[in-house]
Tab-separated table of C-alpha atoms and ligand atoms in Angstrom:
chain	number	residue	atom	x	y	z
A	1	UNK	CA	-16.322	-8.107	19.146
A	2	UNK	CA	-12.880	-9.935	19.199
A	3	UNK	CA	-14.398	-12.867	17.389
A	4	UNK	CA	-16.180	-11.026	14.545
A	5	UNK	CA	-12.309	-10.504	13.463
A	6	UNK	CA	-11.468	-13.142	11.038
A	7	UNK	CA	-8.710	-14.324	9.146
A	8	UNK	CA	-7.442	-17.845	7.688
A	9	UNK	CA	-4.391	-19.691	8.582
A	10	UNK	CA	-3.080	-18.543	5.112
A	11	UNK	CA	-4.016	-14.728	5.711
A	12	UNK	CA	-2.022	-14.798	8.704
A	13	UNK	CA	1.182	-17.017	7.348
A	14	UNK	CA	4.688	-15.522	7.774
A	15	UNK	CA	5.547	-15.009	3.962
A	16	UNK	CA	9.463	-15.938	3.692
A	17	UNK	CA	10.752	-12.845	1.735
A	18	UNK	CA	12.199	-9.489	2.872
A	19	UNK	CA	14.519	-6.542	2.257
A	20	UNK	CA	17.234	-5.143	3.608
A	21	UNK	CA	14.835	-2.216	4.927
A	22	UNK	CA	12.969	-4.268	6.678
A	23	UNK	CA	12.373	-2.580	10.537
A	24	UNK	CA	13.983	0.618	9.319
A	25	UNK	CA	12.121	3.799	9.181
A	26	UNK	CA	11.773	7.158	7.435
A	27	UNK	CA	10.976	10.252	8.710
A	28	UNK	CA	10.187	11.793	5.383
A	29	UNK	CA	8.279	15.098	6.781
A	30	UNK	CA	7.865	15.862	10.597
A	31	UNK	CA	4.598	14.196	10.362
A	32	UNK	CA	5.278	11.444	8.034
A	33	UNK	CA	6.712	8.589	8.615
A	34	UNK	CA	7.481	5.571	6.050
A	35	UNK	CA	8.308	1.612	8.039
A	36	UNK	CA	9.183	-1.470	6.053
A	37	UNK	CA	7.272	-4.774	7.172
A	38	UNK	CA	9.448	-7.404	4.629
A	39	UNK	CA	9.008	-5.680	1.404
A	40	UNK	CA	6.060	-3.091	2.337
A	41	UNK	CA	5.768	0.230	3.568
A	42	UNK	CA	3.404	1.076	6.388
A	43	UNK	CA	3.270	4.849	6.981
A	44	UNK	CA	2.097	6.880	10.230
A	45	UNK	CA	0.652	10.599	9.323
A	46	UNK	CA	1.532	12.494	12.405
A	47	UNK	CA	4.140	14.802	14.524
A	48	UNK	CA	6.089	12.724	17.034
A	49	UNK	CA	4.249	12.353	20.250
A	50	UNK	CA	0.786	13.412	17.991
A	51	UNK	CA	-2.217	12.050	17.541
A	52	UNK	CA	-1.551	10.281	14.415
A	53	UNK	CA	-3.194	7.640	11.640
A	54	UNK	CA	-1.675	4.889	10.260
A	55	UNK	CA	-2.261	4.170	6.621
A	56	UNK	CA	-1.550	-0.092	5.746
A	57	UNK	CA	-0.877	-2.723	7.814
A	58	UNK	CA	2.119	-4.275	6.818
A	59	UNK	CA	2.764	-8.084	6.289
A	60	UNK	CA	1.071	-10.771	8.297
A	61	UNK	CA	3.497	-11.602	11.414
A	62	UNK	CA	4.203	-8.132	11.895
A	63	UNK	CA	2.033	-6.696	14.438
A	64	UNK	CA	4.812	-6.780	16.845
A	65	UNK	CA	6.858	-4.797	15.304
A	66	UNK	CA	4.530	-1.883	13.866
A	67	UNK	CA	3.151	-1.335	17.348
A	68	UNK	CA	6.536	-1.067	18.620
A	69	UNK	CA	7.663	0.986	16.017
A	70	UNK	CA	4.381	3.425	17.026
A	71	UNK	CA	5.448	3.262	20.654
A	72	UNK	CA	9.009	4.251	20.008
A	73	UNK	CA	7.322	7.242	18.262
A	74	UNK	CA	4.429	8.278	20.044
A	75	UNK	CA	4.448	7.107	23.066
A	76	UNK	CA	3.844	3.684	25.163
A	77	UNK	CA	0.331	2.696	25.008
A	78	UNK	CA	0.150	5.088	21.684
A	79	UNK	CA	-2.843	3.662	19.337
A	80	UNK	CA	-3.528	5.294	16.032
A	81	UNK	CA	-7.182	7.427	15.296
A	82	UNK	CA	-7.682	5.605	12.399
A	83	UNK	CA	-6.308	2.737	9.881
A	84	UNK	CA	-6.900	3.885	6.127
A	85	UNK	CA	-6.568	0.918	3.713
A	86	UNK	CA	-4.716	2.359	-0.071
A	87	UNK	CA	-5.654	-1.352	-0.639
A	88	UNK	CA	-6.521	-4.985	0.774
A	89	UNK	CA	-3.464	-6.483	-0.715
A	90	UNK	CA	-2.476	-9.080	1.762
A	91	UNK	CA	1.080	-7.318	2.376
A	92	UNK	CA	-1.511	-4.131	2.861
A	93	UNK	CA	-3.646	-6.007	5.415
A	94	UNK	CA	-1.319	-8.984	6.659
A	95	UNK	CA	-1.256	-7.372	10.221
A	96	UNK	CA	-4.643	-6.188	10.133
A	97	UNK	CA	-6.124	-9.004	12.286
A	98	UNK	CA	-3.866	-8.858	14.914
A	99	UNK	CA	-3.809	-5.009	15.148
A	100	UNK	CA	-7.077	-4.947	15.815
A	101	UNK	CA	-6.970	-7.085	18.298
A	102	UNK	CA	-4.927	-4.993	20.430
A	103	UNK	CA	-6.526	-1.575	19.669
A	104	UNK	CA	-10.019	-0.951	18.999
A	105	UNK	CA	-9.879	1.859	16.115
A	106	UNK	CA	-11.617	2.455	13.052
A	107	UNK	CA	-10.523	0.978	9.229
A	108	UNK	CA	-11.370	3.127	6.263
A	109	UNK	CA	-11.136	1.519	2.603
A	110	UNK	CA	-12.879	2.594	-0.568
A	111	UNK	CA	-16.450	0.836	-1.052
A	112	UNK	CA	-14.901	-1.039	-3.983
A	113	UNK	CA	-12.414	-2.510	-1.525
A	114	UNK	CA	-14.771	-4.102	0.779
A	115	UNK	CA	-15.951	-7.111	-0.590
A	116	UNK	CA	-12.326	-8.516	0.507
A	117	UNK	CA	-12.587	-7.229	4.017
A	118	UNK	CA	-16.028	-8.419	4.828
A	119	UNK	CA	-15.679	-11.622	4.195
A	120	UNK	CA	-17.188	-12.033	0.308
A	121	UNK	CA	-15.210	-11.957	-2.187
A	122	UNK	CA	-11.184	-13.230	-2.656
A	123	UNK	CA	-9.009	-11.649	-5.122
A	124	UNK	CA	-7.447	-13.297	-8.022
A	125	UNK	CA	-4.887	-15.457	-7.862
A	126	UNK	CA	-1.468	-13.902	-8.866
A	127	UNK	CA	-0.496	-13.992	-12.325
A	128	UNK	CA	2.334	-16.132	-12.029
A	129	UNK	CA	2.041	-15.996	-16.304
A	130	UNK	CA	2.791	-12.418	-16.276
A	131	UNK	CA	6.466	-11.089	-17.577
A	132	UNK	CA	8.802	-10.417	-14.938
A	133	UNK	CA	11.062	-12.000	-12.440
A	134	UNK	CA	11.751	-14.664	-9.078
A	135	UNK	CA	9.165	-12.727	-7.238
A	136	UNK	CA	6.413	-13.325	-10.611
A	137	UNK	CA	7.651	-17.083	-9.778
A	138	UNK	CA	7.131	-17.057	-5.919
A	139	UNK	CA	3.925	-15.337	-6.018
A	140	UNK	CA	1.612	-18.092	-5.539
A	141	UNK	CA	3.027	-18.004	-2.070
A	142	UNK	CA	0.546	-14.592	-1.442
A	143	UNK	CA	-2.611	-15.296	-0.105
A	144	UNK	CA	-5.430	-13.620	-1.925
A	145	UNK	CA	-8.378	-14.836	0.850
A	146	UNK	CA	-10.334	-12.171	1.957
A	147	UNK	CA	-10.513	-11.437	5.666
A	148	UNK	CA	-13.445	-10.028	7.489
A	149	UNK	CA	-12.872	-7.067	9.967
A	150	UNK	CA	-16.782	-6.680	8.974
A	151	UNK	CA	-17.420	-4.456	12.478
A	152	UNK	CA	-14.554	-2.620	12.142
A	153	UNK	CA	-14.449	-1.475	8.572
A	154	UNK	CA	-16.328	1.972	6.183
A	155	UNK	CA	-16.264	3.112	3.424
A	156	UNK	CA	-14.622	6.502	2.750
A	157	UNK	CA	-16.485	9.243	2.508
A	158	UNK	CA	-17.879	10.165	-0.982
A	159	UNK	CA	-16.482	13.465	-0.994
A	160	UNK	CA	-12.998	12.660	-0.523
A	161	UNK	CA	-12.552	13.893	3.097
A	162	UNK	CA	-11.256	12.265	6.033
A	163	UNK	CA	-12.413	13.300	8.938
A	164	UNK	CA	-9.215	12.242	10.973
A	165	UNK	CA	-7.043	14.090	8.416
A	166	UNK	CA	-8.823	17.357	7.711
A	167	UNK	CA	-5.531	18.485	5.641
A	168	UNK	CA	-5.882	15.134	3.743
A	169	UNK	CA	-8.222	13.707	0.636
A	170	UNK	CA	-8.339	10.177	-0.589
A	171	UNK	CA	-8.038	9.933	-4.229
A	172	UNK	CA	-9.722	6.853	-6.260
A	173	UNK	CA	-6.502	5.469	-8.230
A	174	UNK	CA	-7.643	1.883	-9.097
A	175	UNK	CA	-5.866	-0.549	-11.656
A	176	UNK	CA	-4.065	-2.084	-9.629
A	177	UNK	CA	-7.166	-3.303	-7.275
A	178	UNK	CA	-10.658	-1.971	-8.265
A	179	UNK	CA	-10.883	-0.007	-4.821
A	180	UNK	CA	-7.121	1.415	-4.598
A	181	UNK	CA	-6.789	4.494	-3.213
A	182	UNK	CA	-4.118	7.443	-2.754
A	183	UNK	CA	-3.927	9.992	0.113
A	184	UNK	CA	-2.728	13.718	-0.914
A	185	UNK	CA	-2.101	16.937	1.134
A	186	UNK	CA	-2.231	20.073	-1.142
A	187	UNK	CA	-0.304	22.411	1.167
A	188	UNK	CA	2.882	20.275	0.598
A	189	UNK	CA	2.245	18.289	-2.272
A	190	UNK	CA	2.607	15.152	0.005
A	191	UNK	CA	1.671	11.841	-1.750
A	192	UNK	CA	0.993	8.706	-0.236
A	193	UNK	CA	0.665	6.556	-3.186
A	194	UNK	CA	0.101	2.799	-2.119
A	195	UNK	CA	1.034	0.818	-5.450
A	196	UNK	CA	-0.860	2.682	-8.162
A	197	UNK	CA	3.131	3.329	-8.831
A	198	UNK	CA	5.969	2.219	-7.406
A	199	UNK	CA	9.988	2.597	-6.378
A	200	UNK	CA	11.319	-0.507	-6.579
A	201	UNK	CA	11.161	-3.363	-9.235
A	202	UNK	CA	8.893	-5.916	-7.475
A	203	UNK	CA	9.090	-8.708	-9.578
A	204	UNK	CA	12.386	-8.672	-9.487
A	205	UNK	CA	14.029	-10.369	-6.291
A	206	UNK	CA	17.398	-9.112	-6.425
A	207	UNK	CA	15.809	-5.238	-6.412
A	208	UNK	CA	13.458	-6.079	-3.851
A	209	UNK	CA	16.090	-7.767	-1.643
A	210	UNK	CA	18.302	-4.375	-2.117
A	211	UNK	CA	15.412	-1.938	-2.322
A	212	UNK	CA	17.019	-1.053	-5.595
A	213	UNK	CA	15.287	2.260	-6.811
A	214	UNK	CA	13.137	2.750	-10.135
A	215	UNK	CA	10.427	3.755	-10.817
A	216	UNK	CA	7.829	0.943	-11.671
A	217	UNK	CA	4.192	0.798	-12.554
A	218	UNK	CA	2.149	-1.306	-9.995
A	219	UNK	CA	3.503	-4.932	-8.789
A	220	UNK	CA	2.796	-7.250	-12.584
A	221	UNK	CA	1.516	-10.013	-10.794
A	222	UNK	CA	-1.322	-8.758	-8.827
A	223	UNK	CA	-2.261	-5.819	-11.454
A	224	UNK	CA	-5.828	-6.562	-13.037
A	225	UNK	CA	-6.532	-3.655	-15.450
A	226	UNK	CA	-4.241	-1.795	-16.398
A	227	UNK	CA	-5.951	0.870	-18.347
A	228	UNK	CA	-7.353	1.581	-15.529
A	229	UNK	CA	-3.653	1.948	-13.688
A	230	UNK	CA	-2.080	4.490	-16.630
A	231	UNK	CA	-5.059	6.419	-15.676
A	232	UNK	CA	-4.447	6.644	-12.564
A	233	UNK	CA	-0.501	7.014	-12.548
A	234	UNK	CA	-1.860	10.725	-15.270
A	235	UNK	CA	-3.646	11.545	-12.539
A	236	UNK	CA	-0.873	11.010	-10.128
A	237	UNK	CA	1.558	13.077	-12.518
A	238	UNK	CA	-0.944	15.573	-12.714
A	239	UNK	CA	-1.030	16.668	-8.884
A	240	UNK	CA	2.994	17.584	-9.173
A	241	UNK	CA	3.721	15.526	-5.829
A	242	UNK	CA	6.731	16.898	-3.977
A	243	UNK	CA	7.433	13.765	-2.044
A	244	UNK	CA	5.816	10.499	-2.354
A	245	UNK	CA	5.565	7.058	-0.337
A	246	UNK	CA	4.981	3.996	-1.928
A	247	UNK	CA	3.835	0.876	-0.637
A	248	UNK	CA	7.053	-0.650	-1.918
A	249	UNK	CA	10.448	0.869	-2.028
A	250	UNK	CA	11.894	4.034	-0.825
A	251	UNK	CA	10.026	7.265	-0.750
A	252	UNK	CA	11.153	10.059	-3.103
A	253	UNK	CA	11.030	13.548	-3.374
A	254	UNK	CA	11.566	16.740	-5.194
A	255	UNK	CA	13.607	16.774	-8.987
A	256	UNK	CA	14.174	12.684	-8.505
A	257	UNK	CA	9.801	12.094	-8.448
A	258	UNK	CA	9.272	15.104	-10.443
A	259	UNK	CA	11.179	13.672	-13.636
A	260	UNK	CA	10.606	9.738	-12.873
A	261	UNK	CA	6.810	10.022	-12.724
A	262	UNK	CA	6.616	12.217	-15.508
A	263	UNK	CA	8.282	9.652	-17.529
A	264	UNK	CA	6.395	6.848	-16.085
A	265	UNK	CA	2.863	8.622	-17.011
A	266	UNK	CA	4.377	9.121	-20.273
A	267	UNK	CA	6.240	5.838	-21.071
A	268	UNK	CA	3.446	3.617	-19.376
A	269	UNK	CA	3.165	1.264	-21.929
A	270	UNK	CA	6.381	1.026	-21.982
A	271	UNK	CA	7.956	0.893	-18.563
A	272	UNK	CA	4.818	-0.616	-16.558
A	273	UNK	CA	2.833	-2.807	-18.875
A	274	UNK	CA	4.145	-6.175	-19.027
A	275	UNK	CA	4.716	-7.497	-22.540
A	276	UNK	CA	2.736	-10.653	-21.494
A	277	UNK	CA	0.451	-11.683	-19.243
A	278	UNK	CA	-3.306	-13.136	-17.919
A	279	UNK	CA	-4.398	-9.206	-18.133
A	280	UNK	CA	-2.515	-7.884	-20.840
A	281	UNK	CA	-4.139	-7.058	-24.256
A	282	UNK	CA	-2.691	-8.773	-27.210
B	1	ZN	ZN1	-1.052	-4.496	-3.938
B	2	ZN	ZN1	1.795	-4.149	-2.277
């Protein structure tokens, strides 16, 4: 089984950037966690000492420190139900490998998503063209090969259940990636959002470096359609989240997401859509 895990020496490259969050985390709810890998957020859905499902996996190099992070929380030896994918991003999957290794536990990622964790199909290169900042500059630094966790990996379920998370659904919020998805709780509003939107500025070193928050449309440079992401962010809006994670930056909560993500499904064009770029519409 161990060898029908596969990565590339470039999937699995230590990626020389990171915040000042990086190892801290969140307890944002007693069952939800937020950890920064670098620049991403991994999250763990679960009471301390729970069961419990973790949803991303972080940049590559940082196994280590998500399982000891889960440990410290849960309990040595502690291994998670289930990995849900909001994405195959490589700071989404960079510890995949290497997770999986260690614990023998099922992925989940929409069908769309598949392709680039079976092996088939790499994503485009960033848009290094596309209007932003240093991080727009450094991105052809991120790997976009696919990996294949091929025995590991299925699709969510059609119907929007998870059958690890019976309070949860997945909701399809692509743009970003075809296959991005978004996990939502109705009996507290919670959001996990991935990067259908944002708290940070991520083209923009300085703001990464400081987790400096604002609210931002999905990361420019690795954003393919982005019709397809104002849709989404509506349909974000439209649940009335009460607190949200994001893949990158801080979570938020109450008046603060309320307001910002109102104007952010409003002001789309606007705030998220670069004003250039391989994928922008003249
Ligand atoms: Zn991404
Ligand atoms: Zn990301």
């Amino acid at each position: 089984m161990e060898n029908e895990l596969h990565g590339s020496s470039s999937t699995e490259r230590f990626i020389p950037v990171t915040s000042v969050q990086s190892g801290e985390g969140i307890e944002v709810t007693p069952d939800l966690y937020s950890y920064t890998t670098q620049i991403v957020n991994v999250c763990f859905i679960g009471g301390r000492g729970d069961e419990f499902v973790l949803v991303d996996a972080g940049m590559p190099k940082s196994a280590q420190s998500i399982i000891s992070e889960i440990e410290n929380r849960f309990g040595s030896n502690a291994r998670p139900k289930a990995i849900l994918l909001t994405h195959a991003h490589f700071d989404h999957v960079g510890a995949l490998l290497e997770l999986l290794r260690h614990w023998d536990v099922p992925v989940y990622a929409h069908k769309a998503e598949l392709p680039y964790l079976q092996g088939e199909k790499d994503y485009e290169r960033p848009d290094q063209t596309v209007e932003g900042g240093m991080v727009v500059k450094m991105s052809p630094l991120f790997p976009t090969e696919s990996i294949n966790i091929s025995s590991r990996v299925s699709p969510l379920h059609d119907d929007g259940s998870i059958p690890e998370l019976p309070e949860w659904e997945w909701i399809h919020t692509p743009g970003h990636t075809e296959g991005h998805v978004s996990f939502f709780r109705k009996r507290d509003r919670a959001l996990i959002v991935g990067d259908a939107f944002i708290t940070t500025k991520q083209e923009n070193l300085f703001d990464v470096i400081t987790q400096k928050l604002e609210i931002s449309g999905p990361p420019r440079y690795l954003t393919t359609d982005w019709k397809a992401a104002k849709k989404s962010v509506e349909h974000l809006a439209s649940l009335h989240p009460e607190v949200a994670i994001t893949g990158h930056g801080k979570p938020v909560e109450g008046k603060w997401l309320a307001e910002h993500l109102a104007v952010l499904a409003r002001d789309f064009d606007r705030i998220a859509i670069p004003d250039y770029g391989k994928y922008v519409d003249e």
